[in-house]
Coordinates of C-alpha atoms in Angstrom, one line a residue:
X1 CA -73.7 -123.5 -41.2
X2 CA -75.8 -125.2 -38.6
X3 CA -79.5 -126.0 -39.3
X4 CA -81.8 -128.1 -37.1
X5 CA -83.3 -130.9 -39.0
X6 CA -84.5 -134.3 -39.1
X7 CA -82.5 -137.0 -40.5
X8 CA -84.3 -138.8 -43.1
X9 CA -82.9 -141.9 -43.6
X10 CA -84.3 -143.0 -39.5
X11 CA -86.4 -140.4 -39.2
X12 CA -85.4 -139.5 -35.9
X13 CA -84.7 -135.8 -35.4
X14 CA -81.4 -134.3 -35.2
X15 CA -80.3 -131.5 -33.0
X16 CA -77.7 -130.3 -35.0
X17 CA -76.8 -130.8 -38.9
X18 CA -73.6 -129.1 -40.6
X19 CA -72.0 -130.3 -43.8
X20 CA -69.4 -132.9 -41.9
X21 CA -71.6 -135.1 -40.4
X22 CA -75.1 -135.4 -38.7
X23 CA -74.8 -135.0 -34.8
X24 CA -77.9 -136.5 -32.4
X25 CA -78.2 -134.9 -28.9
X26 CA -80.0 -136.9 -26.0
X27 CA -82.3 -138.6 -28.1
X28 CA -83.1 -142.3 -27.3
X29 CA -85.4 -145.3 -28.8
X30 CA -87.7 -147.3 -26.8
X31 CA -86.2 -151.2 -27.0
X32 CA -90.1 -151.7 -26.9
X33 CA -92.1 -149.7 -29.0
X34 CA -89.5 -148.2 -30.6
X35 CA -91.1 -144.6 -29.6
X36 CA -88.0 -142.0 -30.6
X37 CA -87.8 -139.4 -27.6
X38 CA -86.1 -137.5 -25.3
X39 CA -83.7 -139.7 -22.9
X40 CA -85.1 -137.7 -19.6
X41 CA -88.7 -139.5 -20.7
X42 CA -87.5 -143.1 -20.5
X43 CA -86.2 -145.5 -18.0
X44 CA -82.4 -147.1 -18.7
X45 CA -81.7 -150.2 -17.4
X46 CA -77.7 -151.1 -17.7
X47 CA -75.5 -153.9 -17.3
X48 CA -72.6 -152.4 -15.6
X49 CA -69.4 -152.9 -16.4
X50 CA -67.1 -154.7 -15.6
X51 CA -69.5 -156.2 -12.8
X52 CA -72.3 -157.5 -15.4
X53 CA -74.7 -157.0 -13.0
X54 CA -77.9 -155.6 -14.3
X55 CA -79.0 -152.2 -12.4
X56 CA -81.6 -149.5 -13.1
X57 CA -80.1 -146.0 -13.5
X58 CA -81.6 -144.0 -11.4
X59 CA -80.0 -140.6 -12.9
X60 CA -77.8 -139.4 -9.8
X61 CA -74.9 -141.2 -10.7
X62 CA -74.2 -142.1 -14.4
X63 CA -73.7 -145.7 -14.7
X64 CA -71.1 -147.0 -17.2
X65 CA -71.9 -149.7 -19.9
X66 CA -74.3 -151.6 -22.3
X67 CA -77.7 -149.4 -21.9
X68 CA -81.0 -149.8 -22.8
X69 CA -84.1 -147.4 -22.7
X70 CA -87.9 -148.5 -21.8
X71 CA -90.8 -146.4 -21.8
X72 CA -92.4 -145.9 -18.6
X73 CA -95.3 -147.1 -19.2
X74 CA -97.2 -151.0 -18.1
X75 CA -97.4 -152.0 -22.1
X76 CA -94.3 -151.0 -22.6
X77 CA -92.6 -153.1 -19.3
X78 CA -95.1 -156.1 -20.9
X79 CA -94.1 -156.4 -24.1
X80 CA -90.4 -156.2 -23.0
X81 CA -90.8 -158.9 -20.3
X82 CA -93.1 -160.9 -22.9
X83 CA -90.1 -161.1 -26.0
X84 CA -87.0 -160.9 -23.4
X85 CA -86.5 -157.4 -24.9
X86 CA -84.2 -155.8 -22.4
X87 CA -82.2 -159.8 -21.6
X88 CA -81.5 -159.9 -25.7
X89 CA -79.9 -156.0 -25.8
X90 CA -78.2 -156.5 -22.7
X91 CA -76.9 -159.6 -23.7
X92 CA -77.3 -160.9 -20.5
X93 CA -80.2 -162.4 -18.1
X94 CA -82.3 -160.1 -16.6
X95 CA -84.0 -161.3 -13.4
X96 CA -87.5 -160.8 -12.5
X97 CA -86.8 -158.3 -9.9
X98 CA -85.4 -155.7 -12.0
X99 CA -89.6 -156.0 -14.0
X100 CA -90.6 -156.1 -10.7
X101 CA -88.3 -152.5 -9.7
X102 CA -90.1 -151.5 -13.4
X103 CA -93.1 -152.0 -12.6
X104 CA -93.2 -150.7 -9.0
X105 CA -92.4 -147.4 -10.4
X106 CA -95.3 -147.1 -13.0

């Protein structure tokens, strides 16, 4: 039997819960503030693979590897400029002009 739920050792809300395991649909968490929310609310930044080159998905093409999701908001883009947020869960460099891509779209 399918019920919708939350889970409660994260907190973050489930779609779906059945009796063989706990299933999240399209919900994402904010490398910044940690805000739990819909993945169509945030930006993802990627480092593509196998290039490695750092790239803001823009959502027409699905871009394949290491992701990470960022409010769209200026506190947001500061604070994970500020403590290298998006460089350390990339695991790679991330260049000014991809904050400055960021924050052109705010």
């Amino acid at each position: 039997m399918l019920d919708r739920c939350e889970n409660k050792d994260s907190g973050m809300p489930l779609e779906y819960s059945d009796d063989r395991k706990n299933v999240t649909k399209d919900f994402r968490r904010c490398v910044s503030c940690r805000k739990i929310a819909l993945r169509s609310e945030f930006w993802r930044v990627v480092r593509c693979h196998p290039s490695n080159r750092i790239e803001i998905d823009s959502g027409d093409t699905l871009r394949q590897g290491r992701s990470v999701y960022l409010c769209p908001t200026a506190e947001c883009l500061q604070l994970a400029q500020k403590k290298n947020r998006l460089g350390k869960s990339l695991k790679a460099q991330v260049y000014q002009a991809i904050y400055q891509d960021l924050g052109s779209k705010l």
